[in-house]
């Protein structure tokens, strides 16, 4: 009998304790609800917290409320996101491929480009409308004017005569934002001579550089200031005999400056010539020669021909074969000129059925962190 009485007392006490706990939990939730807690956090602190999260998490959090969506879409937060370093945001490689038949593809991987010695580009990010159809006499570049905090697109179209001479070129700028439209440049100096861009653009300290042809057979380096929107023609060093060609010369970044690498002597003398712009206004250049183990590289990588491409990293070049079977796995390597060695590799799987045959394939490789920038028309 005593046992039953003690059990009844224990059950009664347990119910009282559980009731108090439930009332306490209800009181905590009611007094400090989730929305009320977020409202109490200053916006500056909240944005500092969100800026350290991965890009996909920040994008999902826009669905929390209109207030959060407004914060995460603001220009201030976008700039803060790029400035704040986070171990959860590592650079990932991207490669755009295209051929003469207007086939194209965008490949990537989730691996860290800096930590992984071999990046396997096994994610296909291609979407309809990405490629360029029809006439290729158009060149576009997307850059950031940090002075005015504006994202701009520079577009150049040109006309070539029957003698392959550039007779006319037009330049327009599109500034991203509501109500934006294409317009002419705001330059206060005379426009540049008619020219045809050749190389991929490289942006350094708000200035865009790209190799170009003027006339019929004159190669120059053009620059475009993303803030003042002024063009500048930079003459190439005469003694360099630089000719824009995939198998001969292109632009790169070296020591924080724009440079031209010329490798016409690579197979005969194992020498790569590097010409660095020291003063763009005066067209002053410095020269440096590198001795590369070109034949050993071709043999170890099984390349039939050695092609060199620029990257978005200072002092690094990408090496690839002249042509490769698109139904098989292919290898590209990143070469550091100062270290004089291969530092990482990029593996591309079979490109069949998007691409077929063994013809030439134009490739562009770069690495970057994911962006949260909201592109509005």
Short mmCIF file of C-alpha atoms in Angstrom, two decimals:
data_model
loop_
_atom_site.label_atom_id
_atom_site.label_comp_id
_atom_site.label_asym_id
_atom_site.label_seq_id
_atom_site.Cartn_x
_atom_site.Cartn_y
_atom_site.Cartn_z
CA UNK A 1 0.00 0.00 0.00
CA UNK A 2 2.80 2.37 0.91
CA UNK A 3 4.48 1.60 -2.40
CA UNK A 4 1.38 2.64 -4.38
CA UNK A 5 1.11 5.86 -2.35
CA UNK A 6 4.76 6.75 -3.06
CA UNK A 7 4.28 6.03 -6.78
CA UNK A 8 1.20 8.26 -6.86
CA UNK A 9 3.17 11.07 -5.17
CA UNK A 10 6.06 10.69 -7.64
CA UNK A 11 3.67 10.81 -10.64
CA UNK A 12 1.97 13.93 -9.23
CA UNK A 13 5.31 15.68 -8.70
CA UNK A 14 6.48 14.67 -12.20
CA UNK A 15 3.33 16.17 -13.72
CA UNK A 16 3.90 19.41 -11.82
CA UNK A 17 7.53 19.64 -12.96
CA UNK A 18 6.63 18.84 -16.58
CA UNK A 19 3.84 21.43 -16.49
CA UNK A 20 6.24 24.07 -15.21
CA UNK A 21 8.78 23.20 -17.91
CA UNK A 22 6.14 23.42 -20.64
CA UNK A 23 4.92 26.80 -19.32
CA UNK A 24 8.53 28.01 -19.11
CA UNK A 25 9.26 26.90 -22.71
CA UNK A 26 6.07 28.56 -23.91
CA UNK A 27 7.05 31.72 -22.05
CA UNK A 28 10.53 31.74 -23.58
CA UNK A 29 9.24 31.30 -27.11
CA UNK A 30 6.55 33.92 -26.62
CA UNK A 31 8.81 36.52 -25.03
CA UNK A 32 11.79 36.05 -27.37
CA UNK A 33 10.40 34.73 -30.61
CA UNK A 34 12.75 34.20 -33.55
CA UNK A 35 11.55 37.25 -35.46
CA UNK A 36 11.82 39.43 -32.34
CA UNK A 37 15.39 38.22 -31.75
CA UNK A 38 16.44 39.04 -35.32
CA UNK A 39 14.89 42.50 -35.03
CA UNK A 40 16.97 43.19 -31.97
CA UNK A 41 20.22 42.46 -33.86
CA UNK A 42 21.64 45.62 -35.52
CA UNK A 43 21.72 45.45 -39.31
CA UNK A 44 25.48 45.98 -39.40
CA UNK A 45 26.06 42.99 -37.11
CA UNK A 46 23.58 40.83 -39.03
CA UNK A 47 25.27 41.58 -42.34
CA UNK A 48 28.70 40.83 -40.86
CA UNK A 49 27.39 37.40 -39.82
CA UNK A 50 25.74 36.65 -43.16
CA UNK A 51 28.80 37.80 -45.12
CA UNK A 52 30.77 34.86 -43.70
CA UNK A 53 28.36 32.23 -45.01
CA UNK A 54 28.54 30.39 -48.36
CA UNK A 55 26.89 32.08 -51.33
CA UNK A 56 24.12 29.48 -51.65
CA UNK A 57 23.15 29.94 -47.98
CA UNK A 58 23.00 33.73 -48.37
CA UNK A 59 20.80 33.32 -51.44
CA UNK A 60 18.39 30.99 -49.61
CA UNK A 61 18.13 33.41 -46.67
CA UNK A 62 16.55 35.98 -48.99
CA UNK A 63 13.36 33.95 -48.56
CA UNK A 64 13.23 34.61 -44.79
CA UNK A 65 11.55 38.00 -45.19
CA UNK A 66 11.41 41.06 -47.41
CA UNK A 67 13.75 42.80 -44.98
CA UNK A 68 16.38 40.06 -45.30
CA UNK A 69 15.99 40.03 -49.08
CA UNK A 70 16.56 43.77 -49.16
CA UNK A 71 19.67 43.49 -46.97
CA UNK A 72 21.21 40.62 -48.94
CA UNK A 73 20.55 42.33 -52.27
CA UNK A 74 22.02 45.70 -51.29
CA UNK A 75 25.21 46.97 -52.91
CA UNK A 76 26.79 47.45 -49.48
CA UNK A 77 26.29 43.80 -48.56
CA UNK A 78 27.52 42.60 -51.98
CA UNK A 79 30.76 44.52 -51.55
CA UNK A 80 31.09 43.33 -47.95
CA UNK A 81 30.62 39.72 -49.07
CA UNK A 82 33.62 40.01 -51.42
CA UNK A 83 35.81 41.73 -48.82
CA UNK A 84 35.19 39.29 -45.97
CA UNK A 85 37.33 36.17 -46.15
CA UNK A 86 35.77 32.88 -45.19
CA UNK A 87 37.16 29.32 -45.25
CA UNK A 88 33.79 28.20 -46.59
CA UNK A 89 34.33 30.17 -49.81
CA UNK A 90 37.19 28.71 -51.80
CA UNK A 91 37.97 29.50 -55.44
CA UNK A 92 36.64 26.97 -57.91
CA UNK A 93 37.79 26.60 -61.54
CA UNK A 94 35.63 27.25 -64.59
CA UNK A 95 36.32 26.52 -68.24
CA UNK A 96 34.43 27.78 -71.27
CA UNK A 97 34.88 25.76 -74.47
CA UNK A 98 33.76 26.56 -78.01
CA UNK A 99 34.52 25.39 -81.54
CA UNK A 100 34.11 26.77 -85.04
CA UNK A 101 30.71 25.06 -85.42
CA UNK A 102 29.25 27.25 -82.62
CA UNK A 103 29.15 24.42 -80.08
CA UNK A 104 29.96 25.51 -76.55
CA UNK A 105 30.10 24.31 -72.96
CA UNK A 106 30.81 25.64 -69.45
CA UNK A 107 32.45 23.19 -67.05
CA UNK A 108 33.36 23.43 -63.38
CA UNK A 109 33.91 21.49 -60.17
CA UNK A 110 33.26 21.94 -56.45
CA UNK A 111 36.88 21.20 -55.55
CA UNK A 112 39.16 23.89 -54.14
CA UNK A 113 41.35 25.06 -57.03
CA UNK A 114 44.24 25.99 -54.74
CA UNK A 115 44.25 22.90 -52.51
CA UNK A 116 43.45 20.20 -55.07
CA UNK A 117 46.49 19.30 -57.27
CA UNK A 118 44.16 17.89 -59.94
CA UNK A 119 40.80 19.54 -60.58
CA UNK A 120 38.33 17.31 -62.42
CA UNK A 121 35.94 19.52 -64.38
CA UNK A 122 32.99 17.16 -64.21
CA UNK A 123 30.09 19.59 -63.69
CA UNK A 124 28.31 20.81 -66.81
CA UNK A 125 26.93 24.32 -66.20
CA UNK A 126 25.96 24.98 -69.81
CA UNK A 127 22.61 26.67 -70.36
CA UNK A 128 20.76 27.70 -73.55
CA UNK A 129 21.77 31.01 -75.09
CA UNK A 130 25.25 31.00 -73.55
CA UNK A 131 27.14 30.76 -76.84
CA UNK A 132 27.59 33.31 -79.61
CA UNK A 133 25.58 32.72 -82.75
CA UNK A 134 26.20 34.13 -86.21
CA UNK A 135 28.79 36.89 -86.74
CA UNK A 136 31.79 36.77 -84.43
CA UNK A 137 32.72 40.43 -85.04
CA UNK A 138 31.68 41.37 -81.55
CA UNK A 139 33.68 41.43 -78.32
CA UNK A 140 32.36 41.96 -74.79
CA UNK A 141 33.95 42.41 -71.38
CA UNK A 142 32.36 42.62 -67.92
CA UNK A 143 34.20 44.68 -65.31
CA UNK A 144 33.83 46.69 -62.10
CA UNK A 145 34.36 50.42 -61.71
CA UNK A 146 35.33 50.54 -58.03
CA UNK A 147 35.40 54.35 -57.89
CA UNK A 148 31.72 54.68 -58.77
CA UNK A 149 30.90 51.16 -57.53
CA UNK A 150 29.36 50.30 -60.90
CA UNK A 151 29.42 47.10 -62.92
CA UNK A 152 29.94 47.79 -66.61
CA UNK A 153 29.90 45.84 -69.85
CA UNK A 154 32.11 47.11 -72.69
CA UNK A 155 31.01 45.95 -76.14
CA UNK A 156 33.02 46.44 -79.33
CA UNK A 157 31.84 45.66 -82.85
CA UNK A 158 33.95 46.13 -85.96
CA UNK A 159 33.80 46.03 -89.73
CA UNK A 160 36.50 44.52 -91.91
CA UNK A 161 37.05 45.26 -95.61
CA UNK A 162 37.68 42.68 -98.33
CA UNK A 163 41.40 43.23 -97.78
CA UNK A 164 40.97 42.16 -94.11
CA UNK A 165 41.58 45.73 -92.97
CA UNK A 166 39.65 47.05 -89.97
CA UNK A 167 37.78 50.05 -91.37
CA UNK A 168 35.35 50.81 -88.54
CA UNK A 169 34.73 49.93 -84.89
CA UNK A 170 32.11 51.08 -82.42
CA UNK A 171 32.24 51.01 -78.64
CA UNK A 172 29.31 50.99 -76.25
CA UNK A 173 28.94 50.67 -72.49
CA UNK A 174 26.14 49.15 -70.43
CA UNK A 175 26.00 50.00 -66.72
CA UNK A 176 24.05 47.44 -64.71
CA UNK A 177 21.11 48.83 -62.80
CA UNK A 178 17.44 49.68 -63.11
CA UNK A 179 16.55 51.56 -66.28
CA UNK A 180 19.99 51.06 -67.82
CA UNK A 181 20.57 50.94 -71.57
CA UNK A 182 23.46 50.84 -74.02
CA UNK A 183 25.23 54.16 -74.52
CA UNK A 184 28.43 55.58 -75.94
CA UNK A 185 31.54 56.00 -73.80
CA UNK A 186 31.92 59.14 -71.69
CA UNK A 187 35.47 59.73 -72.88
CA UNK A 188 36.62 63.35 -73.25
CA UNK A 189 39.53 62.46 -75.54
CA UNK A 190 39.30 61.47 -79.23
CA UNK A 191 38.14 57.88 -79.82
CA UNK A 192 40.71 55.19 -80.55
CA UNK A 193 41.49 54.16 -84.13
CA UNK A 194 39.33 51.39 -85.64
CA UNK A 195 40.53 48.16 -84.14
CA UNK A 196 39.61 44.51 -83.74
CA UNK A 197 40.12 42.94 -80.27
CA UNK A 198 42.03 39.68 -80.31
CA UNK A 199 42.83 38.53 -76.79
CA UNK A 200 40.79 37.90 -73.69
CA UNK A 201 40.55 41.03 -71.54
CA UNK A 202 42.61 41.44 -68.36
CA UNK A 203 41.55 43.95 -65.71
CA UNK A 204 44.10 45.46 -63.31
CA UNK A 205 43.34 48.40 -60.99
CA UNK A 206 40.16 49.42 -62.86
CA UNK A 207 41.92 49.36 -66.24
CA UNK A 208 41.02 46.79 -68.89
CA UNK A 209 43.76 45.59 -71.26
CA UNK A 210 43.32 43.60 -74.45
CA UNK A 211 45.41 42.82 -77.51
CA UNK A 212 44.11 44.23 -80.76
CA UNK A 213 44.69 44.64 -84.49
CA UNK A 214 44.56 48.02 -86.20
CA UNK A 215 44.67 48.40 -89.96
CA UNK A 216 45.51 45.10 -91.60
CA UNK A 217 48.59 43.71 -89.87
CA UNK A 218 49.52 46.04 -86.99
CA UNK A 219 49.34 44.58 -83.49
CA UNK A 220 48.88 46.86 -80.49
CA UNK A 221 47.80 46.71 -76.86
CA UNK A 222 44.64 48.64 -76.00
CA UNK A 223 43.56 49.81 -72.57
CA UNK A 224 40.17 51.04 -71.36
CA UNK A 225 39.74 52.87 -68.07
CA UNK A 226 36.53 51.55 -66.48
CA UNK A 227 36.08 54.80 -64.52
CA UNK A 228 36.84 57.55 -67.06
CA UNK A 229 35.90 55.29 -70.02
CA UNK A 230 38.94 56.50 -71.96
CA UNK A 231 40.85 54.33 -74.42
CA UNK A 232 44.63 54.32 -74.73
CA UNK A 233 46.74 52.74 -77.47
CA UNK A 234 49.94 51.15 -76.18
CA UNK A 235 52.52 50.37 -78.84
CA UNK A 236 54.21 46.99 -78.58
CA UNK A 237 58.03 46.89 -78.40
CA UNK A 238 59.40 46.82 -81.95
CA UNK A 239 62.23 44.43 -81.08
CA UNK A 240 59.75 41.87 -79.74
CA UNK A 241 58.08 41.30 -83.15
CA UNK A 242 54.86 40.37 -81.36
CA UNK A 243 52.08 38.96 -83.53
CA UNK A 244 48.76 38.06 -81.92
CA UNK A 245 48.33 34.35 -82.52
CA UNK A 246 47.11 31.43 -80.42
CA UNK A 247 50.34 29.57 -81.18
CA UNK A 248 52.61 32.52 -80.56
CA UNK A 249 51.60 35.31 -78.13
CA UNK A 250 48.96 36.47 -75.69
CA UNK A 251 48.42 38.54 -72.54
CA UNK A 252 48.99 37.56 -68.93
CA UNK A 253 49.43 39.09 -65.47
CA UNK A 254 52.95 39.22 -64.06
CA UNK A 255 53.96 41.01 -60.88
CA UNK A 256 50.63 42.80 -60.73
CA UNK A 257 51.16 44.28 -64.22
CA UNK A 258 49.91 43.41 -67.67
CA UNK A 259 52.42 41.53 -69.79
CA UNK A 260 52.75 39.80 -73.15
CA UNK A 261 54.22 36.30 -73.31
CA UNK A 262 55.74 35.37 -76.69
CA UNK A 263 56.74 31.76 -77.20
CA UNK A 264 57.72 31.45 -80.86
CA UNK A 265 61.24 30.37 -79.69
CA UNK A 266 59.95 27.77 -77.26
CA UNK A 267 60.36 24.67 -79.42
CA UNK A 268 63.67 25.65 -81.00
CA UNK A 269 65.46 27.32 -78.06
CA UNK A 270 63.21 26.44 -75.08
CA UNK A 271 62.81 30.17 -74.40
CA UNK A 272 59.69 32.13 -73.51
CA UNK A 273 59.97 35.92 -73.83
CA UNK A 274 57.98 38.05 -71.41
CA UNK A 275 57.38 41.75 -72.04
CA UNK A 276 55.96 43.70 -69.08
CA UNK A 277 54.26 47.10 -69.34
CA UNK A 278 56.11 49.53 -67.07
CA UNK A 279 54.51 52.78 -68.27
CA UNK A 280 51.36 52.51 -70.37
CA UNK A 281 51.24 56.22 -71.28
CA UNK A 282 54.80 56.19 -72.63
CA UNK A 283 54.59 52.62 -74.04
CA UNK A 284 57.61 51.58 -71.95
CA UNK A 285 58.30 47.86 -71.55
CA UNK A 286 60.73 45.63 -69.68
CA UNK A 287 61.90 42.23 -70.93
CA UNK A 288 62.53 38.94 -69.21
CA UNK A 289 63.39 35.55 -70.73
CA UNK A 290 62.47 32.20 -69.19
CA UNK A 291 64.00 28.83 -70.05
CA UNK A 292 61.33 26.13 -70.00
CA UNK A 293 61.72 22.33 -70.35
CA UNK A 294 59.33 22.35 -73.30
CA UNK A 295 60.35 19.01 -74.82
CA UNK A 296 60.18 17.20 -71.47
CA UNK A 297 56.76 18.69 -70.84
CA UNK A 298 55.44 17.55 -74.20
CA UNK A 299 56.80 14.06 -73.68
CA UNK A 300 55.51 13.62 -70.13
CA UNK A 301 52.08 15.08 -70.98
CA UNK A 302 51.82 13.29 -74.35
CA UNK A 303 51.14 16.55 -76.20
CA UNK A 304 51.40 16.61 -79.97
CA UNK A 305 51.86 20.39 -79.79
CA UNK A 306 52.33 22.74 -76.87
CA UNK A 307 49.92 25.67 -76.60
CA UNK A 308 50.07 28.34 -73.91
CA UNK A 309 47.11 30.24 -72.48
CA UNK A 310 46.78 32.96 -69.85
CA UNK A 311 45.09 32.55 -66.48
CA UNK A 312 43.67 35.04 -63.98
CA UNK A 313 46.63 34.45 -61.65
CA UNK A 314 49.90 36.38 -61.71
CA UNK A 315 52.85 34.51 -63.24
CA UNK A 316 50.84 31.41 -64.15
CA UNK A 317 50.17 29.98 -67.61
CA UNK A 318 48.00 27.08 -68.73
CA UNK A 319 49.57 24.49 -71.03
CA UNK A 320 47.52 22.29 -73.34
CA UNK A 321 47.84 20.17 -76.44
CA UNK A 322 47.21 21.70 -79.87
CA UNK A 323 44.31 19.30 -80.46
CA UNK A 324 42.86 16.34 -78.61
CA UNK A 325 40.32 13.61 -79.03
CA UNK A 326 37.09 14.96 -77.55
CA UNK A 327 35.81 11.46 -76.80
CA UNK A 328 38.66 10.86 -74.34
CA UNK A 329 39.93 12.41 -71.12
CA UNK A 330 42.34 15.31 -71.65
CA UNK A 331 44.82 17.05 -69.38
CA UNK A 332 45.75 20.72 -68.95
CA UNK A 333 48.46 21.88 -66.54
CA UNK A 334 49.17 25.17 -64.78
CA UNK A 335 52.80 26.30 -65.03
CA UNK A 336 54.38 28.82 -62.65
CA UNK A 337 57.06 30.83 -64.47
CA UNK A 338 58.95 31.93 -61.34
CA UNK A 339 58.93 28.45 -59.78
CA UNK A 340 59.69 26.96 -63.22
CA UNK A 341 57.47 23.94 -62.68
CA UNK A 342 53.97 22.55 -63.02
CA UNK A 343 51.95 23.39 -59.89
CA UNK A 344 48.55 21.81 -60.61
CA UNK A 345 46.53 20.01 -63.26
CA UNK A 346 43.09 20.31 -64.77
CA UNK A 347 41.37 17.16 -66.03
CA UNK A 348 38.53 17.30 -68.58
CA UNK A 349 36.39 14.26 -69.21
CA UNK A 350 34.92 13.17 -72.50
CA UNK A 351 33.19 16.02 -74.35
CA UNK A 352 31.16 13.70 -76.55
CA UNK A 353 28.46 14.21 -77.81
CA UNK A 354 28.64 18.02 -77.41
CA UNK A 355 31.88 18.11 -79.35
CA UNK A 356 33.15 15.61 -81.87
CA UNK A 357 36.32 14.98 -83.86
CA UNK A 358 39.81 16.22 -83.10
CA UNK A 359 39.63 19.78 -84.47
CA UNK A 360 40.67 22.98 -82.72
CA UNK A 361 38.82 23.90 -79.54
CA UNK A 362 38.99 27.37 -77.99
CA UNK A 363 39.21 27.17 -74.19
CA UNK A 364 39.23 29.78 -71.46
CA UNK A 365 40.06 28.84 -67.86
CA UNK A 366 39.61 30.99 -64.78
CA UNK A 367 38.91 30.52 -61.09
CA UNK A 368 36.75 32.60 -58.81
CA UNK A 369 34.59 32.44 -55.71
CA UNK A 370 30.82 32.24 -56.00
CA UNK A 371 29.06 35.58 -56.28
CA UNK A 372 25.84 36.84 -54.71
CA UNK A 373 25.59 39.87 -56.99
CA UNK A 374 22.04 40.42 -58.17
CA UNK A 375 21.90 41.29 -61.88
CA UNK A 376 18.96 43.55 -62.52
CA UNK A 377 17.98 44.78 -65.99
#
